[in-house]
CSV table of C-alpha atoms and ligand atoms in Angstrom, one decimal:
chain,number,residue,atom,x,y,z
T,1325,MET,CA,-5.2,-8.7,4.5
T,1326,LYS,CA,-2.7,-9.2,1.8
T,1327,ASN,CA,-1.3,-6.0,1.4
T,1328,VAL,CA,-1.9,-2.2,2.1
T,1329,ASP,CA,-3.2,-1.0,-1.1
T,1330,HIS,CA,-3.3,2.6,-0.6
T,1331,ILE,CA,-3.5,5.4,2.3
T,1332,GLY,CA,-6.5,7.5,1.8
T,1333,ILE,CA,-5.6,11.3,3.0
T,1334,ALA,CA,-8.8,14.0,3.6
T,1335,VAL,CA,-7.7,17.3,1.8
T,1336,LYS,CA,-10.4,20.3,1.4
T,1337,ASN,CA,-9.5,20.1,-2.4
T,1338,ILE,CA,-7.7,18.1,-4.1
T,1339,ASP,CA,-6.7,20.8,-6.7
T,1340,ASP,CA,-5.5,23.0,-3.5
T,1341,SER,CA,-3.0,19.8,-2.5
T,1342,LEU,CA,-2.3,18.1,-6.3
T,1343,ASP,CA,1.4,20.9,-6.3
T,1344,TYR,CA,2.2,20.1,-2.9
T,1345,TYR,CA,2.2,15.5,-4.2
T,1346,ILE,CA,3.8,16.5,-7.8
T,1347,HIS,CA,5.8,19.5,-8.0
T,1348,THR,CA,6.6,19.6,-3.7
T,1349,LEU,CA,7.2,15.6,-3.7
T,1350,GLY,CA,8.2,14.9,-7.0
T,1351,LEU,CA,5.1,11.5,-6.9
T,1352,THR,CA,3.3,10.7,-9.4
T,1353,LEU,CA,0.0,12.1,-10.2
T,1354,LEU,CA,-1.9,8.3,-11.5
T,1355,ALA,CA,-6.3,9.2,-11.9
T,1356,ILE,CA,-8.8,11.9,-10.7
T,1357,GLU,CA,-11.9,10.4,-9.9
T,1358,GLU,CA,-15.1,10.9,-8.8
T,1359,VAL,CA,-17.0,7.9,-6.2
T,1360,ALA,CA,-20.7,9.1,-6.6
T,1361,SER,CA,-21.8,5.9,-3.7
T,1362,GLN,CA,-18.5,7.7,-1.3
T,1363,LYS,CA,-19.6,11.1,-2.1
T,1364,VAL,CA,-15.3,11.9,-2.5
T,1365,ARG,CA,-13.8,12.9,-5.8
T,1366,VAL,CA,-10.5,11.2,-5.6
T,1367,ALA,CA,-7.0,11.6,-6.7
T,1368,PHE,CA,-4.3,8.6,-7.2
T,1369,ILE,CA,-1.1,8.9,-6.6
T,1370,ASP,CA,1.5,6.8,-7.1
T,1371,ALA,CA,4.5,6.8,-3.6
T,1372,GLY,CA,6.5,3.3,-4.6
T,1373,ASN,CA,5.1,0.6,-3.0
T,1374,ILE,CA,1.8,1.8,-2.3
T,1375,LYS,CA,-0.8,4.8,-3.5
T,1376,LEU,CA,-1.6,7.8,-1.8
T,1377,GLU,CA,-5.5,8.7,-2.4
T,1378,LEU,CA,-6.9,12.4,-1.6
T,1379,LEU,CA,-10.1,12.3,-0.7
T,1380,GLU,CA,-12.3,15.5,-1.1
T,1381,PRO,CA,-15.8,16.4,-0.5
T,1382,MET,CA,-18.2,16.1,-2.7
T,1383,ASP,CA,-20.9,17.0,-0.4
T,1384,GLU,CA,-21.5,18.4,2.9
T,1385,GLY,CA,-23.4,15.1,4.9
T,1386,GLY,CA,-20.7,13.3,3.0
T,1387,ALA,CA,-18.0,11.0,5.8
T,1388,VAL,CA,-15.0,12.8,4.6
T,1389,ALA,CA,-17.0,16.3,5.2
T,1390,LYS,CA,-17.6,16.0,8.5
T,1391,PHE,CA,-13.9,14.5,8.8
T,1392,ILE,CA,-12.4,17.7,7.8
T,1393,GLU,CA,-14.7,18.9,10.1
T,1394,LYS,CA,-14.1,17.4,13.0
T,1395,ARG,CA,-10.4,17.1,13.0
T,1396,GLY,CA,-9.4,18.9,10.0
T,1397,GLU,CA,-6.6,17.7,6.3
T,1398,GLY,CA,-4.9,14.5,7.2
T,1399,ILE,CA,-4.8,10.5,7.1
T,1400,HIS,CA,-8.4,9.3,7.2
T,1401,HIS,CA,-7.8,5.8,6.4
T,1402,ILE,CA,-6.1,2.4,5.3
T,1403,ALA,CA,-6.9,0.2,2.6
T,1404,PHE,CA,-6.3,-3.4,2.6
T,1405,GLY,CA,-5.7,-5.5,-0.7
T,1406,VAL,CA,-8.0,-8.2,-0.5
T,1407,THR,CA,-9.1,-10.5,-2.4
T,1408,ASP,CA,-13.2,-12.8,-2.1
T,1409,ILE,CA,-13.9,-9.4,-0.1
T,1410,ARG,CA,-17.7,-10.7,1.0
T,1411,SER,CA,-16.5,-14.0,2.5
T,1412,ARG,CA,-13.6,-11.6,4.5
T,1413,MET,CA,-16.1,-9.4,5.6
T,1414,VAL,CA,-18.1,-12.3,7.1
T,1415,GLU,CA,-14.7,-13.9,8.6
T,1416,LEU,CA,-14.4,-10.5,10.5
T,1417,GLU,CA,-17.6,-9.8,12.0
T,1418,GLU,CA,-17.5,-13.9,13.7
T,1419,LYS,CA,-14.8,-12.0,15.4
T,1420,GLY,CA,-17.1,-9.0,16.5
T,1421,VAL,CA,-15.2,-6.4,14.0
T,1422,GLN,CA,-18.2,-4.1,13.6
T,1423,LEU,CA,-18.6,-3.5,10.1
T,1424,LEU,CA,-19.9,-0.1,8.3
T,1425,SER,CA,-22.5,-2.1,5.5
T,1426,ASP,CA,-23.5,-5.4,5.4
T,1427,LYS,CA,-22.2,-5.8,1.8
T,1428,PRO,CA,-19.0,-4.1,-0.4
T,1429,LYS,CA,-20.0,-1.0,-2.0
T,1430,PRO,CA,-19.1,0.7,-5.2
T,1431,GLY,CA,-15.6,2.7,-4.6
T,1432,ALA,CA,-12.3,3.8,-6.7
T,1433,GLY,CA,-11.6,2.1,-9.9
T,1434,GLY,CA,-14.1,-0.3,-10.2
T,1435,ALA,CA,-13.2,-2.4,-6.9
T,1436,GLU,CA,-15.7,-3.4,-4.2
T,1437,VAL,CA,-14.7,-2.3,-1.2
T,1438,ALA,CA,-15.8,-2.1,3.4
T,1439,PHE,CA,-15.0,0.2,6.3
T,1440,LEU,CA,-14.4,-1.7,9.6
T,1441,HIS,CA,-15.3,1.0,12.6
T,1442,PRO,CA,-12.6,2.7,13.7
T,1443,LYS,CA,-14.3,2.3,17.5
T,1444,SER,CA,-13.4,-1.2,16.6
T,1445,SER,CA,-10.5,-1.5,14.9
T,1446,PHE,CA,-8.4,0.4,18.0
T,1447,GLY,CA,-9.4,4.6,16.4
T,1448,VAL,CA,-8.2,3.3,12.7
T,1449,LEU,CA,-10.7,3.2,9.8
T,1450,TYR,CA,-9.2,0.4,7.9
T,1451,GLU,CA,-11.6,-0.2,4.6
T,1452,LEU,CA,-11.3,-3.7,2.3
T,1453,CYS,CA,-10.8,-2.8,-1.1
T,1454,GLU,CA,-10.6,-5.6,-3.8
T,1455,LYS,CA,-9.8,-4.6,-6.9
T,1456,ARG,CA,-11.5,-6.3,-10.3
T,1457,ASP,CA,-9.0,-7.7,-11.8
T,1458,LYS,CA,-8.7,-9.4,-8.7
T,1459,GLY,CA,-4.5,-8.4,-9.0
T,1460,GLU,CA,-3.7,-5.8,-6.7
H,787,CMX,N1,-11.0,7.6,11.8
H,787,CMX,C1,-10.3,7.2,12.8
H,787,CMX,N2,-11.5,7.6,14.1
H,787,CMX,C2,-12.6,8.2,13.0
H,787,CMX,C3,-12.7,8.5,11.6
H,787,CMX,C4,-11.8,8.3,11.1
H,787,CMX,N3,-11.8,9.0,9.3
H,787,CMX,N4,-13.5,9.1,11.3
H,787,CMX,C5,-14.9,9.5,12.7
H,787,CMX,N5,-13.4,9.1,13.4
H,787,CMX,C6,-14.3,8.7,14.6
H,787,CMX,C7,-14.3,9.9,15.8
H,787,CMX,O1,-13.4,11.5,15.5
H,787,CMX,C8,-15.8,9.5,16.9
H,787,CMX,O2,-14.8,9.4,17.6
H,787,CMX,P1,-15.3,9.9,18.9
H,787,CMX,O3,-16.9,9.4,19.9
H,787,CMX,O4,-14.4,9.0,19.8
H,787,CMX,O5,-15.3,11.4,18.9
H,787,CMX,C9,-16.1,8.1,16.0
H,787,CMX,O6,-15.1,7.2,15.0
H,787,CMX,C10,-17.8,8.2,15.1
H,787,CMX,O7,-17.5,10.1,14.0
H,787,CMX,P2,-18.8,9.8,14.0
H,787,CMX,O8,-18.2,11.6,13.3
H,787,CMX,O9,-19.7,10.2,15.5
H,787,CMX,O10,-19.6,9.1,13.3
H,787,CMX,P3,-19.6,9.2,11.4
H,787,CMX,O11,-20.9,10.0,11.3
H,787,CMX,O12,-18.4,10.6,10.9
H,787,CMX,O13,-19.1,8.8,11.2
H,787,CMX,C11,-17.7,6.6,10.3
H,787,CMX,C12,-17.8,7.7,11.2
H,787,CMX,C13,-16.1,5.9,10.7
H,787,CMX,C14,-18.4,5.7,10.9
H,787,CMX,C15,-17.8,7.0,9.0
H,787,CMX,O14,-17.4,8.4,8.6
H,787,CMX,C16,-18.3,6.3,7.5
H,787,CMX,O15,-19.3,5.3,7.4
H,787,CMX,N6,-17.1,5.9,7.4
H,787,CMX,C17,-17.3,4.8,6.0
H,787,CMX,C18,-16.7,5.3,4.7
H,787,CMX,C19,-15.9,6.7,4.1
H,787,CMX,O16,-15.3,7.0,5.4
H,787,CMX,N7,-15.9,7.1,3.7
H,787,CMX,C20,-14.7,8.0,2.4
H,787,CMX,C21,-13.7,7.4,2.2
H,787,CMX,C22,-15.2,7.0,0.7
H,787,CMX,C23,-12.9,6.2,-0.3
H,787,CMX,O17,-11.8,6.2,0.3
H,787,CMX,O18,-12.7,6.4,-1.1
């Protein structure tokens, strides 16, 4: 893993929570977009050395909607920046980690993403995230 790219935070409504992040905490909004493949609307916030990704469910049956229903709003996942995501997935699978898809999926900002099951990661949902520019 290269770095922690971002922390995903489940919220019921991005518009309601943005004021807290931008005006109360004084952080900067980078972008808002819809990620259809994950059934979420996301807002990326610059928190200095890391980004926060607010995740608002777009669909009642989606992963984030279920998470909020079961656990309430809060930290949802930690995303590692990687290069060559397909090789990382094979390596992790060979080491016994349960992946939540057999191929990467399109994520926010044009990244390719894949998730590791919290049951094989000591209770944490981890994301692998490969940026298109292969940079961060
Ligand atoms: N972090 C830690 N544990 C989690 C979790 C999370 N975010 N979400 C679910 N779990 C736990 C549950 O608490 C449950 O544990 P127990 O059996 O001890 O109660 C277990 O995982 C299974 O949960 P579940 O509710 O039965 O299963 P779900 O149908 O909710 O699926 C998961 C859980 C992780 C497989 C599913 O959410 C998933 O596939 N996630 C990957 C995709 C995703 O999260 N997309 C949204 C983000 C998109 C983005 O960043 O763009």
